Each structure stands twice: as structure tokens, then as C-alpha cells.
């Protein structure tokens, strides 16, 4: 019985095996990458794919459009992207609006490929999943309606002096 007890004690004292070492950890220290960094990289990589009209749900896009109109306002690169980042791995969720006529299945593959490639190359993190939610389809006629609204606002005379 003492051999079983010794084996259990030895197993308890042995360090846990964590798998392959990460590019972010070395004997000289470790590197931690913030979720905001990962979400920005993922958002920019997703926007590079042809067929993506915008990222984010309706409310996020409306808030983003408002932010861009404010003087000095910038585009939020991580809009529509949420991530979970661990020591070695990352998971990404992306909400997209696609252009009408684009194959959504092919577009999703291209977005996954681009996001995984960019994140693994730039951060050294292993991307375990990229989940894509298609929230809307952008129709070419939507642009015509927006142009008409802008023209109408400009042409309407002010009622105040």
C-alpha cells in the first residue's frame, strides 16, 4: 500500500503540464495582450474582406455613425467584435452586415481565415474559434435612400433666422 500512497504523493507534487509553451512566455518573462488589442486587430482584419459592409448590430452602427460626426471623433475599429483572451488562446465573436449578393458561407470562411491569420501572426495567440453572426444584408438601394435623405436635409430651408 505504501507504493500507491507514494505514487499519489509524487503525482500531487509534480508540476502540472500545460502543453506546448507559448510564444508569449519565456524564461525572461511573459507578455499579456489586452482584449482591446485583440478586438481591434480582429475588427480590422474582418473589414479587409470584400463583401463586408459593416461590423456591429444596428445600435452599435448608429452609435458609431454618431461618434464619427463629432469633430475629432474616430471610427471604433473593434465595433461589432467581442473577444475572450487567455494566456495562450483567444476566441472571437463578430457581428457583420454583408453586401447583397455575396455568398455568406464563403464570406464567413474568408473572414475566419483573415482574422485567424492576422491574430496569430500579430499576437502569437492561438485562435480557437471565430464565431460570425450575420445581422443584416446591405442593399444597394439603401445607399440611394441615404443620399436622398442627405439631399433633402440640405435643400430644406431653415425656419429660423
JSON list of C-alpha atoms in Angstrom, two decimals:
[
{"chain": "A", "resi": 1, "resn": "UNK", "atom": "CA", "xyz": [0.00, 0.00, 0.00]},
{"chain": "A", "resi": 2, "resn": "UNK", "atom": "CA", "xyz": [2.85, 2.36, 0.59]},
{"chain": "A", "resi": 3, "resn": "UNK", "atom": "CA", "xyz": [3.67, 2.30, -3.15]},
{"chain": "A", "resi": 4, "resn": "UNK", "atom": "CA", "xyz": [0.20, 3.56, -4.01]},
{"chain": "A", "resi": 5, "resn": "UNK", "atom": "CA", "xyz": [0.44, 6.31, -1.42]},
{"chain": "A", "resi": 6, "resn": "UNK", "atom": "CA", "xyz": [3.91, 7.27, -2.67]},
{"chain": "A", "resi": 7, "resn": "UNK", "atom": "CA", "xyz": [2.63, 7.41, -6.27]},
{"chain": "A", "resi": 8, "resn": "UNK", "atom": "CA", "xyz": [-0.28, 9.66, -5.27]},
{"chain": "A", "resi": 9, "resn": "UNK", "atom": "CA", "xyz": [2.03, 11.95, -3.27]},
{"chain": "A", "resi": 10, "resn": "UNK", "atom": "CA", "xyz": [4.51, 12.15, -6.16]},
{"chain": "A", "resi": 11, "resn": "UNK", "atom": "CA", "xyz": [1.71, 12.90, -8.62]},
{"chain": "A", "resi": 12, "resn": "UNK", "atom": "CA", "xyz": [0.39, 15.65, -6.36]},
{"chain": "A", "resi": 13, "resn": "UNK", "atom": "CA", "xyz": [3.84, 17.27, -6.08]},
{"chain": "A", "resi": 14, "resn": "UNK", "atom": "CA", "xyz": [4.60, 17.10, -9.82]},
{"chain": "A", "resi": 15, "resn": "UNK", "atom": "CA", "xyz": [4.07, 20.36, -11.72]},
{"chain": "A", "resi": 16, "resn": "UNK", "atom": "CA", "xyz": [1.02, 20.49, -13.97]},
{"chain": "A", "resi": 17, "resn": "UNK", "atom": "CA", "xyz": [1.78, 20.00, -17.64]},
{"chain": "A", "resi": 18, "resn": "UNK", "atom": "CA", "xyz": [0.41, 22.98, -19.52]},
{"chain": "A", "resi": 19, "resn": "UNK", "atom": "CA", "xyz": [1.09, 21.79, -23.04]},
{"chain": "A", "resi": 20, "resn": "UNK", "atom": "CA", "xyz": [3.31, 23.47, -25.57]},
{"chain": "A", "resi": 21, "resn": "UNK", "atom": "CA", "xyz": [4.98, 26.70, -24.49]},
{"chain": "A", "resi": 22, "resn": "UNK", "atom": "CA", "xyz": [3.50, 29.90, -25.86]},
{"chain": "A", "resi": 23, "resn": "UNK", "atom": "CA", "xyz": [5.40, 32.46, -27.91]},
{"chain": "A", "resi": 24, "resn": "UNK", "atom": "CA", "xyz": [4.25, 34.95, -25.28]},
{"chain": "A", "resi": 25, "resn": "UNK", "atom": "CA", "xyz": [6.03, 33.19, -22.40]},
{"chain": "A", "resi": 26, "resn": "UNK", "atom": "CA", "xyz": [9.76, 32.65, -21.99]},
{"chain": "A", "resi": 27, "resn": "UNK", "atom": "CA", "xyz": [12.30, 32.28, -19.22]},
{"chain": "A", "resi": 28, "resn": "UNK", "atom": "CA", "xyz": [12.79, 36.07, -19.41]},
{"chain": "A", "resi": 29, "resn": "UNK", "atom": "CA", "xyz": [9.15, 36.93, -18.75]},
{"chain": "A", "resi": 30, "resn": "UNK", "atom": "CA", "xyz": [5.69, 36.84, -20.21]},
{"chain": "A", "resi": 31, "resn": "UNK", "atom": "CA", "xyz": [3.63, 39.07, -22.47]},
{"chain": "A", "resi": 32, "resn": "UNK", "atom": "CA", "xyz": [-0.05, 39.76, -21.86]},
{"chain": "A", "resi": 33, "resn": "UNK", "atom": "CA", "xyz": [-2.17, 41.15, -24.67]},
{"chain": "A", "resi": 34, "resn": "UNK", "atom": "CA", "xyz": [-5.24, 43.18, -23.73]},
{"chain": "A", "resi": 35, "resn": "UNK", "atom": "CA", "xyz": [-8.67, 42.28, -25.09]},
{"chain": "A", "resi": 36, "resn": "UNK", "atom": "CA", "xyz": [-8.94, 45.70, -26.74]},
{"chain": "A", "resi": 37, "resn": "UNK", "atom": "CA", "xyz": [-5.84, 44.97, -28.81]},
{"chain": "A", "resi": 38, "resn": "UNK", "atom": "CA", "xyz": [-7.17, 41.61, -29.94]},
{"chain": "A", "resi": 39, "resn": "UNK", "atom": "CA", "xyz": [-10.60, 43.05, -30.77]},
{"chain": "A", "resi": 40, "resn": "UNK", "atom": "CA", "xyz": [-9.10, 45.89, -32.83]},
{"chain": "A", "resi": 41, "resn": "UNK", "atom": "CA", "xyz": [-6.93, 43.51, -34.84]},
{"chain": "A", "resi": 42, "resn": "UNK", "atom": "CA", "xyz": [-9.90, 41.19, -35.42]},
{"chain": "A", "resi": 43, "resn": "UNK", "atom": "CA", "xyz": [-12.15, 44.09, -36.45]},
{"chain": "A", "resi": 44, "resn": "UNK", "atom": "CA", "xyz": [-9.65, 45.49, -38.92]},
{"chain": "A", "resi": 45, "resn": "UNK", "atom": "CA", "xyz": [-8.95, 42.03, -40.37]},
{"chain": "A", "resi": 46, "resn": "UNK", "atom": "CA", "xyz": [-12.68, 41.36, -40.81]},
{"chain": "A", "resi": 47, "resn": "UNK", "atom": "CA", "xyz": [-13.21, 44.72, -42.57]},
{"chain": "A", "resi": 48, "resn": "UNK", "atom": "CA", "xyz": [-10.49, 43.84, -45.10]},
{"chain": "A", "resi": 49, "resn": "UNK", "atom": "CA", "xyz": [-12.64, 41.06, -46.57]},
{"chain": "A", "resi": 50, "resn": "UNK", "atom": "CA", "xyz": [-14.62, 42.03, -49.67]},
{"chain": "A", "resi": 51, "resn": "UNK", "atom": "CA", "xyz": [-18.35, 41.65, -49.07]},
{"chain": "A", "resi": 52, "resn": "UNK", "atom": "CA", "xyz": [-18.35, 43.01, -45.52]},
{"chain": "A", "resi": 53, "resn": "UNK", "atom": "CA", "xyz": [-20.37, 46.21, -45.47]},
{"chain": "A", "resi": 54, "resn": "UNK", "atom": "CA", "xyz": [-20.09, 46.98, -41.74]},
{"chain": "A", "resi": 55, "resn": "UNK", "atom": "CA", "xyz": [-19.50, 45.43, -38.34]},
{"chain": "A", "resi": 56, "resn": "UNK", "atom": "CA", "xyz": [-21.87, 45.54, -35.40]},
{"chain": "A", "resi": 57, "resn": "UNK", "atom": "CA", "xyz": [-25.60, 45.42, -34.80]},
{"chain": "A", "resi": 58, "resn": "UNK", "atom": "CA", "xyz": [-27.97, 48.29, -35.57]},
{"chain": "A", "resi": 59, "resn": "UNK", "atom": "CA", "xyz": [-27.45, 50.14, -32.29]},
{"chain": "A", "resi": 60, "resn": "UNK", "atom": "CA", "xyz": [-23.66, 49.81, -32.46]},
{"chain": "A", "resi": 61, "resn": "UNK", "atom": "CA", "xyz": [-23.61, 51.11, -36.03]},
{"chain": "A", "resi": 62, "resn": "UNK", "atom": "CA", "xyz": [-25.86, 54.06, -35.14]},
{"chain": "A", "resi": 63, "resn": "UNK", "atom": "CA", "xyz": [-23.64, 54.95, -32.18]},
{"chain": "A", "resi": 64, "resn": "UNK", "atom": "CA", "xyz": [-20.54, 54.60, -34.40]},
{"chain": "A", "resi": 65, "resn": "UNK", "atom": "CA", "xyz": [-22.04, 56.90, -37.04]},
{"chain": "A", "resi": 66, "resn": "UNK", "atom": "CA", "xyz": [-22.79, 59.47, -34.35]},
{"chain": "A", "resi": 67, "resn": "UNK", "atom": "CA", "xyz": [-19.24, 59.23, -33.00]},
{"chain": "A", "resi": 68, "resn": "UNK", "atom": "CA", "xyz": [-17.78, 59.81, -36.48]},
{"chain": "A", "resi": 69, "resn": "UNK", "atom": "CA", "xyz": [-19.82, 63.02, -36.93]},
{"chain": "A", "resi": 70, "resn": "UNK", "atom": "CA", "xyz": [-18.41, 64.59, -33.78]},
{"chain": "A", "resi": 71, "resn": "UNK", "atom": "CA", "xyz": [-15.39, 66.78, -34.61]},
{"chain": "A", "resi": 72, "resn": "UNK", "atom": "CA", "xyz": [-12.28, 64.82, -33.72]},
{"chain": "A", "resi": 73, "resn": "UNK", "atom": "CA", "xyz": [-14.28, 61.60, -33.45]},
{"chain": "A", "resi": 74, "resn": "UNK", "atom": "CA", "xyz": [-12.78, 58.41, -34.79]},
{"chain": "A", "resi": 75, "resn": "UNK", "atom": "CA", "xyz": [-14.02, 55.10, -36.09]},
{"chain": "A", "resi": 76, "resn": "UNK", "atom": "CA", "xyz": [-14.15, 52.34, -33.48]},
{"chain": "A", "resi": 77, "resn": "UNK", "atom": "CA", "xyz": [-12.07, 49.53, -35.01]},
{"chain": "A", "resi": 78, "resn": "UNK", "atom": "CA", "xyz": [-13.45, 46.99, -32.56]},
{"chain": "A", "resi": 79, "resn": "UNK", "atom": "CA", "xyz": [-17.14, 47.81, -33.15]},
{"chain": "A", "resi": 80, "resn": "UNK", "atom": "CA", "xyz": [-19.12, 44.58, -33.51]},
{"chain": "A", "resi": 81, "resn": "UNK", "atom": "CA", "xyz": [-16.28, 42.44, -32.13]},
{"chain": "A", "resi": 82, "resn": "UNK", "atom": "CA", "xyz": [-16.08, 40.77, -28.74]},
{"chain": "A", "resi": 83, "resn": "UNK", "atom": "CA", "xyz": [-13.22, 38.58, -27.60]},
{"chain": "A", "resi": 84, "resn": "UNK", "atom": "CA", "xyz": [-12.05, 36.38, -24.77]},
{"chain": "A", "resi": 85, "resn": "UNK", "atom": "CA", "xyz": [-8.31, 36.31, -24.29]},
{"chain": "A", "resi": 86, "resn": "UNK", "atom": "CA", "xyz": [-6.38, 33.84, -22.17]},
{"chain": "A", "resi": 87, "resn": "UNK", "atom": "CA", "xyz": [-2.66, 33.34, -21.68]},
{"chain": "A", "resi": 88, "resn": "UNK", "atom": "CA", "xyz": [-2.23, 31.38, -24.91]},
{"chain": "A", "resi": 89, "resn": "UNK", "atom": "CA", "xyz": [-5.58, 31.40, -26.70]},
{"chain": "A", "resi": 90, "resn": "UNK", "atom": "CA", "xyz": [-8.28, 33.74, -27.91]},
{"chain": "A", "resi": 91, "resn": "UNK", "atom": "CA", "xyz": [-11.89, 33.34, -29.04]},
{"chain": "A", "resi": 92, "resn": "UNK", "atom": "CA", "xyz": [-13.61, 35.92, -31.22]},
{"chain": "A", "resi": 93, "resn": "UNK", "atom": "CA", "xyz": [-17.27, 36.79, -31.89]},
{"chain": "A", "resi": 94, "resn": "UNK", "atom": "CA", "xyz": [-18.03, 39.13, -34.79]},
{"chain": "A", "resi": 95, "resn": "UNK", "atom": "CA", "xyz": [-21.35, 40.69, -35.84]},
{"chain": "A", "resi": 96, "resn": "UNK", "atom": "CA", "xyz": [-21.40, 41.65, -39.52]},
{"chain": "A", "resi": 97, "resn": "UNK", "atom": "CA", "xyz": [-23.56, 43.27, -42.17]},
{"chain": "A", "resi": 98, "resn": "UNK", "atom": "CA", "xyz": [-22.91, 41.72, -45.58]},
{"chain": "A", "resi": 99, "resn": "UNK", "atom": "CA", "xyz": [-23.29, 43.14, -49.07]},
{"chain": "A", "resi": 100, "resn": "UNK", "atom": "CA", "xyz": [-26.27, 41.78, -51.00]},
{"chain": "A", "resi": 101, "resn": "UNK", "atom": "CA", "xyz": [-25.34, 39.04, -53.45]},
{"chain": "A", "resi": 102, "resn": "UNK", "atom": "CA", "xyz": [-22.29, 37.75, -51.60]},
{"chain": "A", "resi": 103, "resn": "UNK", "atom": "CA", "xyz": [-22.15, 34.08, -50.61]},
{"chain": "A", "resi": 104, "resn": "UNK", "atom": "CA", "xyz": [-22.42, 34.24, -46.82]},
{"chain": "A", "resi": 105, "resn": "UNK", "atom": "CA", "xyz": [-20.77, 30.82, -46.36]},
{"chain": "A", "resi": 106, "resn": "UNK", "atom": "CA", "xyz": [-17.75, 31.84, -48.48]},
{"chain": "A", "resi": 107, "resn": "UNK", "atom": "CA", "xyz": [-17.60, 35.23, -46.79]},
{"chain": "A", "resi": 108, "resn": "UNK", "atom": "CA", "xyz": [-17.60, 33.61, -43.34]},
{"chain": "A", "resi": 109, "resn": "UNK", "atom": "CA", "xyz": [-14.71, 31.33, -44.36]},
{"chain": "A", "resi": 110, "resn": "UNK", "atom": "CA", "xyz": [-12.75, 34.31, -45.68]},
{"chain": "A", "resi": 111, "resn": "UNK", "atom": "CA", "xyz": [-13.38, 36.36, -42.52]},
{"chain": "A", "resi": 112, "resn": "UNK", "atom": "CA", "xyz": [-12.32, 33.44, -40.31]},
{"chain": "A", "resi": 113, "resn": "UNK", "atom": "CA", "xyz": [-9.18, 32.85, -42.35]},
{"chain": "A", "resi": 114, "resn": "UNK", "atom": "CA", "xyz": [-8.21, 36.55, -42.32]},
{"chain": "A", "resi": 115, "resn": "UNK", "atom": "CA", "xyz": [-8.95, 37.08, -38.62]},
{"chain": "A", "resi": 116, "resn": "UNK", "atom": "CA", "xyz": [-7.11, 33.93, -37.52]},
{"chain": "A", "resi": 117, "resn": "UNK", "atom": "CA", "xyz": [-4.13, 34.73, -39.73]},
{"chain": "A", "resi": 118, "resn": "UNK", "atom": "CA", "xyz": [-3.85, 38.33, -38.51]},
{"chain": "A", "resi": 119, "resn": "UNK", "atom": "CA", "xyz": [-4.28, 37.49, -34.83]},
{"chain": "A", "resi": 120, "resn": "UNK", "atom": "CA", "xyz": [-1.87, 34.56, -34.78]},
{"chain": "A", "resi": 121, "resn": "UNK", "atom": "CA", "xyz": [0.73, 36.49, -36.78]},
{"chain": "A", "resi": 122, "resn": "UNK", "atom": "CA", "xyz": [0.50, 39.70, -34.75]},
{"chain": "A", "resi": 123, "resn": "UNK", "atom": "CA", "xyz": [-0.14, 38.38, -31.25]},
{"chain": "A", "resi": 124, "resn": "UNK", "atom": "CA", "xyz": [1.18, 34.82, -31.11]},
{"chain": "A", "resi": 125, "resn": "UNK", "atom": "CA", "xyz": [-2.12, 33.71, -29.57]},
{"chain": "A", "resi": 126, "resn": "UNK", "atom": "CA", "xyz": [-3.80, 30.54, -30.81]},
{"chain": "A", "resi": 127, "resn": "UNK", "atom": "CA", "xyz": [-7.27, 31.44, -32.09]},
{"chain": "A", "resi": 128, "resn": "UNK", "atom": "CA", "xyz": [-9.58, 28.63, -31.01]},
{"chain": "A", "resi": 129, "resn": "UNK", "atom": "CA", "xyz": [-12.76, 29.94, -32.66]},
{"chain": "A", "resi": 130, "resn": "UNK", "atom": "CA", "xyz": [-14.18, 32.79, -34.68]},
{"chain": "A", "resi": 131, "resn": "UNK", "atom": "CA", "xyz": [-17.98, 32.95, -34.45]},
{"chain": "A", "resi": 132, "resn": "UNK", "atom": "CA", "xyz": [-19.72, 35.11, -37.03]},
{"chain": "A", "resi": 133, "resn": "UNK", "atom": "CA", "xyz": [-23.26, 36.47, -36.72]},
{"chain": "A", "resi": 134, "resn": "UNK", "atom": "CA", "xyz": [-24.79, 37.99, -39.83]},
{"chain": "A", "resi": 135, "resn": "UNK", "atom": "CA", "xyz": [-27.08, 40.73, -38.55]},
{"chain": "A", "resi": 136, "resn": "UNK", "atom": "CA", "xyz": [-28.19, 42.32, -41.81]},
{"chain": "A", "resi": 137, "resn": "UNK", "atom": "CA", "xyz": [-27.78, 42.47, -45.58]},
{"chain": "A", "resi": 138, "resn": "UNK", "atom": "CA", "xyz": [-26.88, 45.81, -47.11]},
{"chain": "A", "resi": 139, "resn": "UNK", "atom": "CA", "xyz": [-28.89, 46.54, -50.26]},
{"chain": "A", "resi": 140, "resn": "UNK", "atom": "CA", "xyz": [-27.55, 48.90, -52.94]},
{"chain": "A", "resi": 141, "resn": "UNK", "atom": "CA", "xyz": [-30.87, 50.78, -52.77]},
{"chain": "A", "resi": 142, "resn": "UNK", "atom": "CA", "xyz": [-30.10, 51.63, -49.12]},
{"chain": "A", "resi": 143, "resn": "UNK", "atom": "CA", "xyz": [-27.32, 53.95, -50.33]},
{"chain": "A", "resi": 144, "resn": "UNK", "atom": "CA", "xyz": [-29.78, 55.74, -52.66]},
{"chain": "A", "resi": 145, "resn": "UNK", "atom": "CA", "xyz": [-32.16, 56.37, -49.75]},
{"chain": "A", "resi": 146, "resn": "UNK", "atom": "CA", "xyz": [-29.34, 57.75, -47.60]},
{"chain": "A", "resi": 147, "resn": "UNK", "atom": "CA", "xyz": [-28.23, 60.09, -50.39]},
{"chain": "A", "resi": 148, "resn": "UNK", "atom": "CA", "xyz": [-31.82, 61.30, -50.82]},
{"chain": "A", "resi": 149, "resn": "UNK", "atom": "CA", "xyz": [-32.13, 61.98, -47.08]},
{"chain": "A", "resi": 150, "resn": "UNK", "atom": "CA", "xyz": [-28.90, 63.99, -47.08]},
{"chain": "A", "resi": 151, "resn": "UNK", "atom": "CA", "xyz": [-30.00, 65.99, -50.14]},
{"chain": "A", "resi": 152, "resn": "UNK", "atom": "CA", "xyz": [-33.39, 66.65, -48.59]},
{"chain": "A", "resi": 153, "resn": "UNK", "atom": "CA", "xyz": [-31.82, 67.95, -45.37]},
{"chain": "A", "resi": 154, "resn": "UNK", "atom": "CA", "xyz": [-29.54, 70.29, -47.29]},
{"chain": "A", "resi": 155, "resn": "UNK", "atom": "CA", "xyz": [-32.27, 71.64, -49.58]},
{"chain": "A", "resi": 156, "resn": "UNK", "atom": "CA", "xyz": [-34.78, 72.30, -46.78]},
{"chain": "A", "resi": 157, "resn": "UNK", "atom": "CA", "xyz": [-34.64, 76.00, -45.87]},
{"chain": "A", "resi": 158, "resn": "UNK", "atom": "CA", "xyz": [-34.23, 76.86, -42.23]},
{"chain": "A", "resi": 159, "resn": "UNK", "atom": "CA", "xyz": [-37.28, 78.18, -40.41]},
{"chain": "A", "resi": 160, "resn": "UNK", "atom": "CA", "xyz": [-35.17, 80.24, -38.08]},
{"chain": "A", "resi": 161, "resn": "UNK", "atom": "CA", "xyz": [-33.43, 83.47, -38.98]}
]
